[in-house]
């Protein structure tokens, strides 16, 4: 019987593992599909991590020490995909790919979320070289320069607003002539003089060279006319997939409370609506989707797990 099963080995899962093992729990296993590190390992640079401002380290380099530290204190890693978590009486059953199971007193789910891709030409080739899904991380690179933002939902409009305080101009490209975002957000964004809506339009192709993006070709979906936006940055906000599959029950409902967008409802201690089940990082409600926050969530959840186990003993 595990004291704690941690699902996902990104910043939230690794930090949960560190705090759980250093806090005295002996039997803690982190289930992670691949190598630990999470989505930040796809990034060529790290922004917004306090005390860390070297730009010569990749996300992979940055996360290397995190796993070493956890394993040093006794965290076990099983490189396995978790299919499902279920509460069976007092304890949890974690079902792994292939059908094997593990029993645990507590579970911390840290499976993150995945920004969706829009599917235009050049998106994958220039991802991380001018195409970004994180304004907080990458907005500063375009200080005083123009950028393109793609999307018409709350995230696109809120991030366009955030960027408009850093960059010179924001071209807000949306495939329809009305925005999906909340009317109050649309009103606030439309008042910004340096945000320019490009409506009924999609990104046709992102153009660039070895140095990265140089411009973005957009196409009006009603007239088929194309035009070039001379922007070195393109931010894509076309929705997120929350990696919440492990919390689905056999009837495709969820074992704990979620919000309408599939994010896990937690309190300030990262407790879900199910006793002994915690969620941390990008998959929880109102997640700012930053490494420092995911790590903080993981620490909070692990400290709460320790108290929970002590109370149950
Ligand atoms: P994740 O990092 O998404 O980790 C979740 C882990 O769970 C993954 O390793 C995944 O393999 C695993 N997993 C998922 N499902 C299962 C399953 N069923 N079974 C087992 N394992 C599973 N933030 C910053 O603060 N600064 C930055 O500069 C920055 N740059 C970024 C650049 C890019 C390109 C991207 C994509 C993100 C960036 N972010 C940045 C955001 C940051 O990476 C995330 O906020 C952070 O990684 C979230 O941590 P997490 O632990 O919640 O989830
Ligand atoms: P979203 O609401 O799904 O919006 C995605 C946007 O991208 C839509 O405008 C959509 O266009 C567009 N889009 C999707 N695929 C595209 C493609 N391939 N090419 C071009 N455009 C594409 O996603 P979100 O903005 O990330 O928000 C997710 C949820 O979180 C929403 O329910 C949102 O309300 C919520 N949220 C709330 C807040 C808040 O309350 N403050 C903040 C952020 C997010 P269409 O409109 O034409 O479909």
Coordinates of C-alpha atoms and ligand atoms in Angstrom, one line a residue:
X1 CA 0.0 0.0 0.0
X2 CA 1.4 3.4 -1.1
X3 CA 1.2 6.3 1.3
X4 CA 0.8 8.5 -1.7
X5 CA 0.5 8.0 -5.5
X6 CA 1.5 11.0 -7.5
X7 CA 0.2 11.0 -11.1
X8 CA 2.3 13.2 -13.5
X9 CA 5.9 14.2 -13.1
X10 CA 5.9 17.8 -14.2
X11 CA 6.8 20.7 -11.8
X12 CA 3.7 20.0 -9.6
X13 CA 4.3 16.2 -9.4
X14 CA 8.0 16.5 -8.7
X15 CA 7.6 19.1 -6.0
X16 CA 4.8 17.1 -4.4
X17 CA 7.2 14.1 -4.4
X18 CA 10.0 16.2 -2.8
X19 CA 7.8 17.5 0.0
X20 CA 6.1 14.1 0.6
X21 CA 9.4 12.2 0.9
X22 CA 11.2 14.9 2.9
X23 CA 8.2 15.1 5.1
X24 CA 8.6 11.5 6.2
X25 CA 6.3 9.5 3.9
X26 CA 8.1 6.3 3.0
X27 CA 6.1 4.8 0.3
X28 CA 5.6 7.4 -2.4
X29 CA 5.5 6.6 -6.1
X30 CA 5.2 9.0 -9.0
X31 CA 3.6 7.6 -12.1
X32 CA 4.8 9.5 -15.2
X33 CA 4.2 8.3 -18.8
X34 CA 7.7 9.5 -19.9
X35 CA 10.7 11.2 -18.5
X36 CA 9.9 13.5 -15.6
X37 CA 9.9 17.2 -16.2
X38 CA 6.5 18.0 -17.8
X39 CA 5.7 20.5 -20.6
X40 CA 8.4 23.0 -19.6
X41 CA 10.9 20.5 -21.0
X42 CA 9.6 21.6 -24.5
X43 CA 10.8 25.1 -23.9
X44 CA 14.1 26.5 -25.0
X45 CA 14.1 29.0 -22.1
X46 CA 12.6 29.6 -18.7
X47 CA 10.9 32.8 -17.8
X48 CA 9.4 33.9 -14.5
X49 CA 11.1 31.5 -12.2
X50 CA 12.4 33.6 -9.3
X51 CA 16.1 33.6 -9.0
X52 CA 16.7 32.0 -12.3
X53 CA 17.5 34.4 -15.1
X54 CA 20.2 32.6 -17.1
X55 CA 19.0 32.3 -20.7
X56 CA 21.5 29.6 -21.7
X57 CA 19.5 26.8 -20.1
X58 CA 16.7 24.9 -21.8
X59 CA 13.6 23.6 -20.0
X60 CA 15.2 20.1 -20.0
X61 CA 18.4 21.4 -18.3
X62 CA 16.2 23.3 -15.8
X63 CA 14.2 20.3 -14.8
X64 CA 17.1 17.9 -14.5
X65 CA 18.0 18.8 -10.9
X66 CA 14.3 18.6 -9.8
X67 CA 14.1 14.8 -10.4
X68 CA 17.6 14.1 -9.0
X69 CA 16.6 15.9 -5.8
X70 CA 13.3 14.0 -5.4
X71 CA 14.9 10.6 -6.1
X72 CA 17.7 11.4 -3.6
X73 CA 15.0 11.7 -0.9
X74 CA 13.3 8.4 -1.8
X75 CA 10.6 9.2 -4.4
X76 CA 10.1 6.3 -6.7
X77 CA 9.3 6.7 -10.4
X78 CA 7.3 4.3 -12.4
X79 CA 7.4 5.1 -16.1
X80 CA 3.8 4.1 -16.7
X81 CA 0.7 5.8 -17.9
X82 CA -2.2 5.9 -15.5
X83 CA -5.6 5.0 -16.9
X84 CA -7.8 5.6 -14.0
X85 CA -8.1 6.5 -10.3
X86 CA -11.0 5.1 -8.2
X87 CA -11.8 5.3 -4.5
X88 CA -12.6 1.8 -3.3
X89 CA -13.7 2.1 0.3
X90 CA -11.1 3.9 2.4
X91 CA -8.3 3.7 -0.2
X92 CA -7.6 4.4 -3.9
X93 CA -7.0 2.0 -6.7
X94 CA -4.7 3.4 -9.5
X95 CA -5.1 1.4 -12.7
X96 CA -2.1 1.5 -15.0
X97 CA -1.9 1.0 -18.8
X98 CA -2.0 -2.8 -19.3
X99 CA -4.3 -3.3 -16.4
X100 CA -1.9 -3.6 -13.5
X101 CA -3.1 -1.8 -10.3
X102 CA -1.6 0.0 -7.3
X103 CA -3.3 0.7 -4.0
X104 CA -2.8 4.1 -2.3
X105 CA -3.9 5.9 0.9
X106 CA -3.9 9.2 -1.0
X107 CA -3.5 10.4 -4.5
X108 CA -2.2 13.7 -5.9
X109 CA -3.2 14.2 -9.6
X110 CA -0.7 16.5 -11.4
X111 CA -1.4 15.6 -15.1
X112 CA -1.3 19.2 -16.4
X113 CA -3.0 20.5 -19.5
X114 CA -2.1 20.8 -23.2
X115 CA -2.5 24.0 -25.3
X116 CA -4.4 23.1 -28.5
X117 CA -2.7 23.8 -31.8
X118 CA -4.6 25.7 -34.5
X119 CA -3.3 23.7 -37.4
X120 CA -2.0 26.4 -39.8
X121 CA 1.1 25.9 -42.0
X122 CA 4.4 26.5 -40.1
X123 CA 2.8 26.2 -36.7
X124 CA 4.9 23.2 -35.6
X125 CA 8.1 24.3 -37.4
X126 CA 8.1 27.7 -35.7
X127 CA 6.8 26.6 -32.3
X128 CA 9.1 28.1 -29.7
X129 CA 10.8 30.3 -32.4
X130 CA 8.1 33.0 -32.6
X131 CA 5.0 30.9 -32.2
X132 CA 4.0 30.7 -28.6
X133 CA 1.1 29.6 -26.4
X134 CA 2.2 31.6 -23.3
X135 CA 2.1 35.4 -23.2
X136 CA 3.3 35.5 -19.6
X137 CA 6.4 33.5 -20.6
X138 CA 7.2 35.1 -23.9
X139 CA 5.5 38.5 -24.1
X140 CA 8.6 40.3 -22.9
X141 CA 10.6 39.2 -25.9
X142 CA 8.4 41.4 -28.1
X143 CA 8.6 44.6 -25.9
X144 CA 7.9 47.6 -28.2
X145 CA 7.3 45.3 -31.3
X146 CA 4.0 44.2 -32.9
X147 CA 2.6 40.8 -32.4
X148 CA -0.3 38.7 -33.7
X149 CA -2.8 36.9 -31.3
X150 CA -5.0 34.1 -32.7
X151 CA -8.3 33.2 -31.0
X152 CA -11.6 34.8 -29.9
X153 CA -12.2 33.3 -26.5
X154 CA -11.6 34.6 -23.0
X155 CA -8.0 33.4 -23.0
X156 CA -7.1 35.1 -26.3
X157 CA -8.7 38.4 -25.3
X158 CA -7.3 38.5 -21.8
X159 CA -3.8 37.6 -23.2
X160 CA -4.1 40.2 -26.0
X161 CA -4.9 42.8 -23.3
X162 CA -1.9 41.6 -21.2
X163 CA 0.4 41.8 -24.3
X164 CA -0.9 45.3 -25.3
X165 CA 0.8 46.7 -22.2
X166 CA 4.2 45.3 -23.3
X167 CA 4.2 45.3 -27.1
X168 CA 3.6 48.2 -29.6
X169 CA 0.5 46.7 -31.4
X170 CA -1.6 43.5 -31.1
X171 CA -3.3 42.2 -34.2
X172 CA -6.2 40.1 -32.8
X173 CA -7.1 37.5 -35.5
X174 CA -10.5 35.7 -35.0
X175 CA -12.3 33.5 -37.5
X176 CA -15.7 35.0 -36.9
X177 CA -17.0 38.6 -36.6
X178 CA -18.2 38.2 -33.0
X179 CA -16.0 37.1 -30.1
X180 CA -16.7 34.1 -27.9
X181 CA -15.2 35.9 -24.9
X182 CA -17.4 37.4 -22.1
X183 CA -18.9 40.8 -23.3
X184 CA -17.3 42.7 -20.5
X185 CA -13.8 41.4 -21.6
X186 CA -14.6 42.2 -25.2
X187 CA -15.6 45.8 -24.3
X188 CA -12.4 46.3 -22.2
X189 CA -10.2 44.9 -25.0
X190 CA -11.9 47.0 -27.8
X191 CA -11.1 50.1 -25.8
X192 CA -7.4 49.5 -26.1
X193 CA -6.1 51.7 -29.0
X194 CA -3.2 49.4 -29.8
X195 CA -5.3 46.2 -30.2
X196 CA -6.5 45.9 -33.8
X197 CA -9.2 43.2 -34.5
X198 CA -8.7 41.2 -37.7
X199 CA -12.1 39.5 -38.0
X200 CA -13.5 36.8 -40.2
X201 CA -9.9 35.7 -40.6
X202 CA -7.6 32.8 -39.9
X203 CA -3.8 32.4 -39.9
X204 CA -3.0 30.9 -43.3
X205 CA 0.7 30.5 -42.7
X206 CA 3.5 31.7 -40.4
X207 CA 6.6 32.8 -42.3
X208 CA 10.1 33.1 -41.1
X209 CA 13.8 32.1 -41.5
X210 CA 16.4 30.4 -39.4
X211 CA 16.1 33.2 -36.8
X212 CA 12.4 32.6 -36.3
X213 CA 9.1 34.1 -37.3
X214 CA 9.2 37.3 -39.5
X215 CA 5.5 37.7 -40.5
X216 CA 2.1 36.1 -40.5
X217 CA -0.1 35.6 -43.5
X218 CA -3.8 35.8 -42.6
X219 CA -6.8 35.0 -44.9
X220 CA -10.3 36.5 -44.7
X221 CA -12.6 33.5 -44.7
X222 CA -15.4 35.4 -46.5
X223 CA -13.4 37.0 -49.3
X224 CA -10.4 34.7 -49.4
X225 CA -8.2 37.8 -49.6
X226 CA -4.9 37.4 -47.8
X227 CA -2.6 40.0 -46.1
X228 CA 0.7 39.9 -44.4
X229 CA 1.1 41.1 -40.8
X230 CA 4.7 42.0 -40.2
X231 CA 4.9 40.7 -36.7
X232 CA 7.8 38.6 -35.3
X233 CA 5.6 37.0 -32.7
X234 CA 2.4 34.9 -33.0
X235 CA 0.5 33.9 -29.9
X236 CA -2.0 31.0 -30.3
X237 CA -4.9 30.8 -27.8
X238 CA -7.4 28.4 -29.3
X239 CA -8.3 26.4 -26.2
X240 CA -6.6 23.9 -23.8
X241 CA -7.1 20.2 -23.3
X242 CA -7.1 19.5 -19.6
X243 CA -5.5 16.2 -18.9
X244 CA -8.3 15.0 -16.7
X245 CA -8.9 11.5 -18.2
X246 CA -7.5 9.6 -15.1
X247 CA -10.4 11.1 -13.1
X248 CA -13.1 9.7 -15.3
X249 CA -15.2 6.8 -13.9
X250 CA -16.4 3.9 -16.0
X251 CA -19.5 5.8 -17.0
X252 CA -17.4 8.8 -18.3
X253 CA -18.5 11.0 -15.4
X254 CA -15.8 12.3 -13.0
X255 CA -15.0 10.9 -9.6
X256 CA -14.6 14.5 -8.1
X257 CA -16.2 17.9 -8.8
X258 CA -15.0 19.7 -11.9
X259 CA -15.9 23.0 -13.4
X260 CA -17.6 23.4 -16.8
X261 CA -14.2 23.5 -18.6
X262 CA -13.0 20.2 -17.1
X263 CA -10.7 21.7 -14.6
X264 CA -10.6 20.1 -11.1
X265 CA -12.2 22.0 -8.3
X266 CA -9.8 22.4 -5.4
X267 CA -9.6 24.4 -2.2
X268 CA -6.6 26.4 -1.1
X269 CA -5.1 23.2 0.3
X270 CA -5.5 21.5 -3.1
X271 CA -8.1 19.2 -1.7
X272 CA -10.7 18.0 -4.2
X273 CA -14.3 17.0 -3.3
X274 CA -13.1 13.5 -2.6
X275 CA -11.3 12.9 0.8
X276 CA -7.7 11.9 0.3
X277 CA -7.7 13.0 -3.4
X278 CA -5.7 16.1 -4.3
X279 CA -5.0 18.0 -7.5
X280 CA -2.1 20.4 -8.3
X281 CA -0.8 22.4 -11.2
X282 CA -2.2 23.3 -14.6
X283 CA -5.3 21.0 -14.3
X284 CA -6.8 22.7 -11.4
X285 CA -9.3 25.6 -11.5
X286 CA -7.9 29.1 -12.1
X287 CA -4.4 27.7 -12.7
X288 CA -2.1 30.6 -13.9
X289 CA -0.1 27.9 -15.9
X290 CA 3.3 28.8 -14.6
X291 CA 6.1 26.6 -13.2
X292 CA 6.4 28.5 -10.0
X293 CA 2.7 28.1 -9.3
X294 CA 2.5 24.4 -10.2
X295 CA 5.5 23.8 -7.9
X296 CA 3.8 25.7 -5.1
X297 CA 0.6 23.7 -5.6
X298 CA 2.5 20.4 -5.4
X299 CA 4.2 21.5 -2.1
X300 CA 0.8 22.5 -0.7
X301 CA -0.8 19.2 -1.7
X302 CA 2.0 17.1 -0.3
X303 CA 1.9 18.9 3.1
X304 CA -1.8 18.4 3.2
X305 CA -1.3 14.7 2.4
X306 CA 1.0 14.3 5.4
X307 CA -1.5 15.9 7.7
X308 CA -4.3 13.7 6.3
X309 CA -2.3 10.5 6.8
X310 CA -1.4 11.5 10.4
X311 CA -5.1 12.3 11.1
X312 CA -6.2 8.9 9.7
X313 CA -3.6 6.9 11.7
Ligands
LIG1 P1 2.9 19.5 -16.7 O1 4.1 20.2 -16.8 O2 1.9 19.5 -17.9 O3 3.2 18.0 -16.3 C1 2.2 17.0 -16.4 C2 2.9 15.6 -16.5 O4 1.9 14.6 -16.3 C3 3.5 15.4 -17.9 O5 4.9 15.1 -17.7 C4 2.7 14.3 -18.5 O6 3.6 13.3 -19.2 C5 2.2 13.6 -17.2 N1 1.0 12.8 -17.5 C6 -0.2 13.3 -18.1 N2 -1.1 12.4 -18.1 C7 -0.6 11.3 -17.5 C8 -1.1 10.0 -17.2 N3 -2.3 9.6 -17.5 N4 -0.3 9.1 -16.5 C9 1.0 9.4 -16.2 N5 1.5 10.7 -16.4 C10 0.7 11.6 -17.1 N6 5.9 28.4 -17.4 C11 6.7 29.3 -16.8 O7 6.6 29.6 -15.6 N7 7.8 29.9 -17.4 C12 8.1 29.6 -18.7 O8 9.0 30.1 -19.3 C13 7.2 28.7 -19.4 N8 7.4 28.4 -20.7 C14 6.6 27.4 -21.3 C15 6.9 27.1 -22.6 C16 6.2 26.1 -23.3 C17 6.6 25.7 -24.7 C18 5.1 25.5 -22.6 C19 4.3 24.4 -23.3 C20 4.8 25.8 -21.3 C21 5.5 26.8 -20.6 N9 5.3 27.2 -19.3 C22 6.1 28.1 -18.7 C23 4.1 26.6 -18.6 C24 4.6 25.5 -17.6 O9 5.4 24.6 -18.4 C25 3.4 24.8 -17.0 O10 2.6 25.7 -16.3 C26 3.9 23.7 -16.0 O11 4.7 22.8 -16.6 C27 2.7 23.0 -15.4 O12 3.2 22.0 -14.6 P2 2.3 20.7 -14.2 O13 3.2 19.9 -13.3 O14 1.0 21.2 -13.7 O15 1.9 20.0 -15.5
LIG2 P1 -12.3 28.7 -26.0 O1 -13.4 29.4 -25.3 O2 -12.6 27.3 -26.5 O3 -12.0 29.6 -27.3 C1 -11.1 29.2 -28.3 C2 -11.2 30.3 -29.4 O4 -10.3 29.9 -30.4 C3 -12.5 30.5 -30.0 O5 -12.8 31.8 -30.3 C4 -12.4 29.7 -31.3 O6 -13.2 30.2 -32.3 C5 -11.0 29.8 -31.6 N1 -10.5 28.6 -32.3 C6 -10.6 27.3 -32.0 N2 -9.9 26.6 -32.9 C7 -9.4 27.4 -33.8 C8 -8.6 27.2 -35.0 N3 -8.2 26.0 -35.3 N4 -8.2 28.3 -35.7 C9 -8.6 29.5 -35.3 N5 -9.4 29.8 -34.2 C10 -9.8 28.7 -33.5 O7 -10.9 28.6 -25.3 P2 -10.3 29.6 -24.1 O8 -10.4 31.0 -24.6 O9 -9.0 29.0 -23.8 O10 -11.3 29.4 -22.9 C11 -11.5 28.0 -22.4 C12 -12.6 28.1 -21.3 O11 -12.0 28.8 -20.2 C13 -13.8 28.9 -21.8 O12 -14.9 28.4 -21.4 C14 -13.5 30.3 -21.2 O13 -14.7 31.0 -21.0 C15 -12.8 29.9 -19.9 N6 -12.0 31.0 -19.5 C16 -12.5 31.9 -18.6 C17 -11.8 33.0 -18.2 C18 -12.4 34.0 -17.2 O14 -13.5 33.7 -16.8 N7 -11.7 35.0 -16.9 C19 -10.5 33.2 -18.7 C20 -10.0 32.3 -19.6 C21 -10.7 31.2 -20.0 P3 -14.9 30.2 -32.3 O15 -15.2 31.2 -31.3 O16 -15.2 30.5 -33.7 O17 -15.2 28.8 -31.9

